[in-house]
PDB file of N, CA and C in Angstrom:
ATOM      1  N   MET A   1       0.990  -1.199  -0.069  1.00 46.00           N
ATOM      2  CA  MET A   1       0.045   0.109   0.058  1.00 46.00           C
ATOM      3  C   MET A   1       0.911   1.249  -0.109  1.00 46.00           C
ATOM      4  N   LYS A   2       0.507   2.168  -0.885  1.00 58.00           N
ATOM      5  CA  LYS A   2       1.355   3.532  -1.001  1.00 58.00           C
ATOM      6  C   LYS A   2       0.994   4.437   0.046  1.00 58.00           C
ATOM      7  N   CYS A   3       1.734   5.025   0.586  1.00 57.00           N
ATOM      8  CA  CYS A   3       1.585   6.036   1.737  1.00 57.00           C
ATOM      9  C   CYS A   3       1.461   7.430   1.111  1.00 57.00           C
ATOM     10  N   ASN A   4       0.060   7.900   1.210  1.00 63.00           N
ATOM     11  CA  ASN A   4      -0.033   9.220   0.596  1.00 63.00           C
ATOM     12  C   ASN A   4      -0.444  10.119   1.721  1.00 63.00           C
ATOM     13  N   ILE A   5       0.439  11.199   1.684  1.00 65.00           N
ATOM     14  CA  ILE A   5       0.157  12.231   2.590  1.00 65.00           C
ATOM     15  C   ILE A   5      -0.603  13.338   1.972  1.00 65.00           C
ATOM     16  N   THR A   6      -1.606  13.728   2.537  1.00 75.00           N
ATOM     17  CA  THR A   6      -2.441  14.964   1.942  1.00 75.00           C
ATOM     18  C   THR A   6      -1.718  16.284   2.204  1.00 75.00           C
ATOM     19  N   ARG A   7      -2.112  17.250   1.642  1.00 78.00           N
ATOM     20  CA  ARG A   7      -1.330  18.512   1.916  1.00 78.00           C
ATOM     21  C   ARG A   7      -1.660  18.977   3.304  1.00 78.00           C
ATOM     22  N   ALA A   8      -2.989  18.787   3.658  1.00 78.00           N
ATOM     23  CA  ALA A   8      -3.170  19.166   5.201  1.00 78.00           C
ATOM     24  C   ALA A   8      -2.392  18.493   6.180  1.00 78.00           C
ATOM     25  N   GLY A   9      -2.306  17.135   5.904  1.00 81.00           N
ATOM     26  CA  GLY A   9      -1.533  16.173   6.774  1.00 81.00           C
ATOM     27  C   GLY A   9      -0.151  16.538   6.760  1.00 81.00           C
ATOM     28  N   LYS A  10       0.431  16.887   5.764  1.00 81.00           N
ATOM     29  CA  LYS A  10       1.936  17.368   5.808  1.00 81.00           C
ATOM     30  C   LYS A  10       2.000  18.644   6.422  1.00 81.00           C
ATOM     31  N   ARG A  11       0.995  19.648   6.282  1.00 84.00           N
ATOM     32  CA  ARG A  11       1.034  20.797   7.059  1.00 84.00           C
ATOM     33  C   ARG A  11       1.279  20.762   8.490  1.00 84.00           C
ATOM     34  N   LYS A  12       0.339  19.707   8.784  1.00 86.00           N
ATOM     35  CA  LYS A  12       0.127  19.330  10.241  1.00 86.00           C
ATOM     36  C   LYS A  12       1.468  18.893  10.890  1.00 86.00           C
ATOM     37  N   ILE A  13       2.145  18.015  10.018  1.00 81.00           N
ATOM     38  CA  ILE A  13       3.296  17.487  10.485  1.00 81.00           C
ATOM     39  C   ILE A  13       4.462  18.508  10.681  1.00 81.00           C
ATOM     40  N   ASP A  14       4.358  19.386   9.637  1.00 84.00           N
ATOM     41  CA  ASP A  14       5.461  20.532   9.535  1.00 84.00           C
ATOM     42  C   ASP A  14       5.219  21.259  10.794  1.00 84.00           C
ATOM     43  N   ASN A  15       4.084  21.615  11.181  1.00 86.00           N
ATOM     44  CA  ASN A  15       3.771  22.596  12.324  1.00 86.00           C
ATOM     45  C   ASN A  15       4.155  21.860  13.481  1.00 86.00           C
ATOM     46  N   ARG A  16       4.035  20.400  13.692  1.00 89.00           N
ATOM     47  CA  ARG A  16       4.350  19.875  14.789  1.00 89.00           C
ATOM     48  C   ARG A  16       6.065  19.958  15.080  1.00 89.00           C
ATOM     49  N   MET A  17       6.558  19.652  13.904  1.00 85.00           N
ATOM     50  CA  MET A  17       7.885  19.759  13.882  1.00 85.00           C
ATOM     51  C   MET A  17       8.580  21.057  14.054  1.00 85.00           C
ATOM     52  N   HIS A  18       8.004  21.996  13.722  1.00 86.00           N
ATOM     53  CA  HIS A  18       8.305  23.523  13.918  1.00 86.00           C
ATOM     54  C   HIS A  18       8.163  23.695  15.465  1.00 86.00           C
ATOM     55  N   TYR A  19       7.072  23.279  15.933  1.00 89.00           N
ATOM     56  CA  TYR A  19       6.647  23.500  17.327  1.00 89.00           C
ATOM     57  C   TYR A  19       7.723  22.840  18.260  1.00 89.00           C
ATOM     58  N   ASN A  20       8.131  21.572  18.033  1.00 90.00           N
ATOM     59  CA  ASN A  20       9.186  20.962  18.764  1.00 90.00           C
ATOM     60  C   ASN A  20      10.416  21.632  18.708  1.00 90.00           C
ATOM     61  N   GLU A  21      10.817  22.084  17.474  1.00 91.00           N
ATOM     62  CA  GLU A  21      12.061  23.031  17.223  1.00 91.00           C
ATOM     63  C   GLU A  21      11.994  24.153  18.145  1.00 91.00           C
ATOM     64  N   LYS A  22      10.958  24.779  18.296  1.00 92.00           N
ATOM     65  CA  LYS A  22      10.754  25.907  19.151  1.00 92.00           C
ATOM     66  C   LYS A  22      11.118  25.629  20.619  1.00 92.00           C
ATOM     67  N   LYS A  23      10.489  24.457  20.951  1.00 92.00           N
ATOM     68  CA  LYS A  23      10.609  24.049  22.424  1.00 92.00           C
ATOM     69  C   LYS A  23      12.257  23.657  22.736  1.00 92.00           C
ATOM     70  N   MET A  24      12.757  22.930  21.722  1.00 92.00           N
ATOM     71  CA  MET A  24      13.962  22.467  21.859  1.00 92.00           C
ATOM     72  C   MET A  24      15.024  24.041  22.085  1.00 92.00           C
ATOM     73  N   ARG A  25      14.557  24.988  21.263  1.00 93.00           N
ATOM     74  CA  ARG A  25      15.411  26.148  21.304  1.00 93.00           C
ATOM     75  C   ARG A  25      15.208  26.821  22.723  1.00 93.00           C
ATOM     76  N   VAL A  26      14.129  26.593  23.179  1.00 93.00           N
ATOM     77  CA  VAL A  26      13.873  27.367  24.686  1.00 93.00           C
ATOM     78  C   VAL A  26      14.697  26.459  25.634  1.00 93.00           C
ATOM     79  N   LEU A  27      14.517  25.128  25.424  1.00 90.00           N
ATOM     80  CA  LEU A  27      15.498  24.211  26.445  1.00 90.00           C
ATOM     81  C   LEU A  27      16.876  24.685  26.346  1.00 90.00           C
ATOM     82  N   HIS A  28      17.471  24.690  25.168  1.00 88.00           N
ATOM     83  CA  HIS A  28      18.935  25.002  24.965  1.00 88.00           C
ATOM     84  C   HIS A  28      19.231  26.503  25.633  1.00 88.00           C
ATOM     85  N   LYS A  29      18.218  27.584  25.532  1.00 91.00           N
ATOM     86  CA  LYS A  29      18.418  28.728  26.293  1.00 91.00           C
ATOM     87  C   LYS A  29      18.584  28.451  27.746  1.00 91.00           C
ATOM     88  N   ILE A  30      17.629  27.846  28.274  1.00 89.00           N
ATOM     89  CA  ILE A  30      17.635  27.559  29.765  1.00 89.00           C
ATOM     90  C   ILE A  30      18.835  26.820  30.118  1.00 89.00           C
ATOM     91  N   ILE A  31      19.238  25.896  29.436  1.00 84.00           N
ATOM     92  CA  ILE A  31      20.396  25.219  29.813  1.00 84.00           C
ATOM     93  C   ILE A  31      21.596  26.020  29.865  1.00 84.00           C
ATOM     94  N   HIS A  32      21.800  26.922  28.778  1.00 84.00           N
ATOM     95  CA  HIS A  32      22.886  27.983  28.681  1.00 84.00           C
ATOM     96  C   HIS A  32      22.820  28.799  29.812  1.00 84.00           C
ATOM     97  N   LYS A  33      21.645  29.327  30.181  1.00 88.00           N
ATOM     98  CA  LYS A  33      21.616  30.195  31.304  1.00 88.00           C
ATOM     99  C   LYS A  33      22.174  29.480  32.616  1.00 88.00           C
ATOM    100  N   LEU A  34      21.762  28.182  32.690  1.00 84.00           N
ATOM    101  CA  LEU A  34      22.154  27.544  33.995  1.00 84.00           C
ATOM    102  C   LEU A  34      23.569  27.197  34.001  1.00 84.00           C
ATOM    103  N   CYS A  35      24.199  27.157  32.675  1.00 78.00           N
ATOM    104  CA  CYS A  35      25.764  26.895  32.588  1.00 78.00           C
ATOM    105  C   CYS A  35      26.550  28.122  32.901  1.00 78.00           C
ATOM    106  N   ASP A  36      25.966  29.160  32.467  1.00 76.00           N
ATOM    107  CA  ASP A  36      26.507  30.555  32.716  1.00 76.00           C
ATOM    108  C   ASP A  36      26.635  31.107  34.073  1.00 76.00           C
ATOM    109  N   SER A  37      25.514  30.932  34.878  1.00 68.00           N
ATOM    110  CA  SER A  37      25.470  31.279  36.155  1.00 68.00           C
ATOM    111  C   SER A  37      26.376  30.464  37.100  1.00 68.00           C
TER     112      SER A  37
END
């Protein structure tokens, strides 16, 4: 069976990846602050 991702489904996946990326960036900032202090 061929995996067919619709445009809406792809956008949802992209949004989730972008959201995770933002969370990771925030975590990195917090970690750097802890290391600096």
